[in-house]
Short mmCIF file of C-alpha atoms in Angstrom, two decimals:
data_model
loop_
_atom_site.label_atom_id
_atom_site.label_comp_id
_atom_site.label_asym_id
_atom_site.label_seq_id
_atom_site.Cartn_x
_atom_site.Cartn_y
_atom_site.Cartn_z
CA MET A 526 41.83 -33.20 36.18
CA LEU A 527 38.31 -32.01 36.83
CA VAL A 528 37.36 -29.52 39.54
CA ASP A 529 33.81 -30.52 40.50
CA SER A 530 31.91 -28.44 43.04
CA GLY A 531 29.12 -31.03 42.84
CA ALA A 532 31.39 -33.86 44.04
CA SER A 533 31.51 -34.29 47.80
CA VAL A 534 34.76 -36.32 47.66
CA SER A 535 37.94 -36.31 45.58
CA ILE A 536 38.53 -39.28 43.29
CA LEU A 537 41.49 -40.70 41.35
CA ARG A 538 41.33 -43.11 38.47
CA LYS A 539 42.75 -46.49 39.54
CA ASP A 540 45.03 -46.88 36.52
CA PHE A 541 46.73 -43.60 37.42
CA VAL A 542 47.82 -45.00 40.78
CA ASP A 543 48.82 -48.28 39.09
CA SER A 544 51.02 -46.34 36.66
CA LEU A 545 53.14 -44.79 39.42
CA VAL A 546 56.65 -46.16 39.93
CA LEU A 547 56.47 -48.91 42.56
CA GLU A 548 58.54 -47.07 45.18
CA ASN A 549 56.31 -43.97 44.80
CA ARG A 550 53.03 -45.88 44.71
CA PRO A 551 50.89 -45.22 47.80
CA GLN A 552 49.32 -47.98 49.86
CA VAL A 553 45.72 -48.61 48.78
CA THR A 554 43.36 -49.04 51.72
CA PRO A 555 40.12 -50.95 50.98
CA VAL A 556 36.83 -49.10 51.50
CA ARG A 557 33.19 -50.13 51.61
CA MET A 558 31.58 -47.19 49.86
CA ASN A 559 29.74 -46.65 46.61
CA LEU A 560 30.21 -43.94 44.04
CA LEU A 561 26.98 -42.29 42.91
CA THR A 562 27.52 -40.54 39.58
CA ALA A 563 25.86 -37.34 38.39
CA ILE A 564 23.42 -39.44 36.32
CA GLY A 565 22.48 -41.64 39.28
CA GLU A 566 24.53 -44.75 38.48
CA ALA A 567 26.29 -46.52 41.35
CA SER A 568 29.60 -48.39 41.42
CA GLU A 569 31.99 -49.39 44.17
CA PHE A 570 35.06 -47.44 45.13
CA ILE A 571 38.17 -49.59 44.81
CA GLY A 572 40.01 -48.11 47.78
CA ARG A 573 41.59 -44.93 49.08
CA VAL A 574 45.09 -43.44 48.99
CA ASN A 575 46.87 -40.44 50.46
CA LEU A 576 48.82 -38.43 47.91
CA ASP A 577 50.50 -35.08 47.51
CA ILE A 578 49.01 -32.89 44.80
CA LYS A 579 50.60 -29.74 43.44
CA LEU A 580 48.47 -26.84 42.20
CA GLY A 581 50.49 -23.86 41.09
CA THR A 582 53.19 -23.40 43.72
CA HIS A 583 51.21 -25.08 46.51
CA VAL A 584 51.50 -28.75 47.54
CA PHE A 585 48.63 -30.40 49.42
CA LYS A 586 48.41 -33.83 51.05
CA HIS A 587 44.95 -35.29 50.54
CA GLU A 588 42.99 -38.53 50.69
CA PHE A 589 41.55 -39.67 47.35
CA LEU A 590 39.07 -42.46 46.70
CA LEU A 591 39.88 -44.77 43.77
CA ALA A 592 37.33 -45.59 41.09
CA GLU A 593 36.98 -46.34 37.40
CA ILE A 594 36.17 -42.83 36.16
CA LYS A 595 36.62 -41.00 32.84
CA ASP A 596 38.79 -38.16 34.16
CA MET A 597 42.23 -38.82 35.62
CA ALA A 598 41.20 -37.07 38.85
CA ILE A 599 38.26 -35.21 40.33
CA LEU A 600 38.89 -32.55 42.95
CA GLY A 601 35.75 -32.42 45.04
CA MET A 602 34.40 -30.15 47.74
CA ASP A 603 36.34 -32.03 50.44
CA PHE A 604 39.61 -30.90 48.83
CA LEU A 605 38.43 -27.39 47.99
CA MET A 606 37.03 -26.70 51.48
CA THR A 607 39.88 -28.31 53.45
CA ASN A 608 42.48 -26.29 51.57
CA SER A 609 40.52 -23.00 51.35
CA ILE A 610 40.51 -23.01 47.55
CA ASP A 611 38.08 -20.65 45.85
CA VAL A 612 36.53 -21.49 42.49
CA LEU A 613 36.20 -18.15 40.71
CA PHE A 614 33.74 -18.91 37.93
CA SER A 615 33.66 -15.31 36.68
CA LYS A 616 37.43 -15.34 36.13
CA GLY A 617 37.74 -19.00 35.08
CA CYS A 618 40.34 -19.78 37.71
CA LEU A 619 41.08 -21.22 41.15
CA GLY A 620 42.13 -18.88 43.93
CA ILE A 621 44.68 -20.35 46.33
CA LYS A 622 45.89 -17.81 48.89
CA ASP A 623 47.53 -15.10 46.73
CA GLU A 624 47.78 -17.22 43.57
CA PHE A 625 45.31 -17.62 40.72
CA ILE A 626 45.43 -20.75 38.55
CA THR A 627 43.73 -20.60 35.16
CA CYS A 628 41.18 -23.33 34.52
CA PHE A 629 40.75 -24.89 31.11
CA THR A 630 37.53 -26.10 29.63
CA ASN A 631 36.89 -29.07 27.35
CA LYS A 632 34.04 -27.35 25.56
CA GLY A 633 33.24 -23.87 24.46
CA ASP A 634 33.40 -21.30 21.73
CA SER A 635 36.46 -19.66 20.26
CA SER A 636 38.03 -17.29 22.70
CA CYS A 637 40.72 -14.69 22.89
CA CYS A 638 42.94 -14.16 25.91
CA ARG A 639 46.25 -12.70 26.92
CA ILE A 640 49.29 -14.99 27.30
CA SER A 641 51.68 -14.18 30.14
CA ILE A 642 55.15 -15.45 30.87
CA ALA A 643 56.24 -16.29 34.41
CA GLU A 644 59.64 -14.60 34.34
CA THR A 645 61.43 -11.71 32.70
CA VAL A 646 63.37 -12.81 29.64
CA ASP A 647 66.13 -10.91 27.81
CA ILE A 648 66.03 -11.65 24.09
CA PRO A 649 69.28 -10.76 22.30
CA PRO A 650 68.98 -8.85 19.00
CA ASP A 651 68.59 -10.95 15.85
CA SER A 652 67.66 -14.08 17.76
CA GLU A 653 64.75 -16.45 18.21
CA MET A 654 63.50 -17.94 21.45
CA LEU A 655 60.69 -20.21 22.63
CA ILE A 656 59.21 -19.00 25.90
CA LYS A 657 56.69 -20.90 28.01
CA GLY A 658 53.54 -18.98 28.70
CA MET A 659 50.15 -19.44 30.33
CA PRO A 660 46.80 -18.10 29.17
CA CYS A 661 45.30 -15.47 31.48
CA GLY A 662 41.75 -16.47 30.65
CA PRO A 663 39.68 -19.54 29.95
CA VAL A 664 40.75 -21.51 26.89
CA ILE A 665 39.59 -24.74 25.33
CA PHE A 666 41.86 -27.46 26.69
CA ASN A 667 43.25 -30.14 24.38
CA GLU A 668 42.50 -28.12 21.26
CA VAL A 669 44.87 -26.67 18.70
CA ASP A 670 45.20 -22.92 19.22
CA LEU A 671 46.74 -20.01 17.34
CA VAL A 672 48.91 -17.63 19.35
CA GLU A 673 49.62 -14.30 17.68
CA THR A 674 50.45 -10.75 18.67
CA ASN A 675 48.38 -7.67 18.05
CA LYS A 676 49.36 -4.31 16.57
CA SER A 677 49.29 -2.38 19.86
CA PHE A 678 51.70 -4.89 21.46
CA ILE A 679 54.20 -4.40 18.62
CA GLU A 680 53.88 -0.59 18.84
CA LYS A 681 54.28 -0.61 22.62
CA THR A 682 57.19 -3.09 22.91
CA GLY A 683 58.91 -3.02 19.53
CA LEU A 684 58.91 -6.83 19.56
CA LEU A 685 57.90 -8.84 16.53
CA LEU A 686 56.33 -12.14 17.49
CA THR A 687 55.62 -14.92 15.06
CA ARG A 688 52.31 -16.69 14.87
CA VAL A 689 52.53 -20.14 16.41
CA VAL A 690 50.08 -23.01 16.47
CA VAL A 691 50.16 -24.92 19.76
CA GLN A 692 48.34 -27.79 21.38
CA GLN A 693 47.80 -27.12 25.10
CA ASN A 694 48.73 -30.50 26.53
CA SER A 695 51.55 -31.61 24.26
CA ASN A 696 54.20 -28.85 24.11
CA THR A 697 53.85 -29.10 20.32
CA TYR A 698 54.59 -26.03 18.22
CA LEU A 699 53.81 -25.99 14.49
#
């Protein structure tokens, strides 16, 4: 999903809607509008649908236009403004009420950021555990990353953490 402050409307890719289970598939309403891309090309919108979208812990009902686009979805200014969502470029996240949702980027240089877990976990002695975490800073989405601890963390907590290679979108650990 792409958050695009330059898009005036929110758009879904048609094949995403087509892939939904029939009983969950929204009614597509025809529209007579054209999509004008960032490079000036025009194509017709296929229709519009109303869907619920979940960001963090918040669920929003919103109208999306359907088109043949590269990204699965584009959240445009209509969605951001209607739902009072702040794009915090300096922090690389979206601000929704009291919640901050980390944004990922498809391009960029190597980066380093803290990984946080959402809940307190008790790890018994002499045991291993996989714990889901989220980066607290911008990371390169859809890339293979190395997660490792640092010396001050070990000294402060007494925990030994293994290095793990992960791919953001696949729940794959190597």
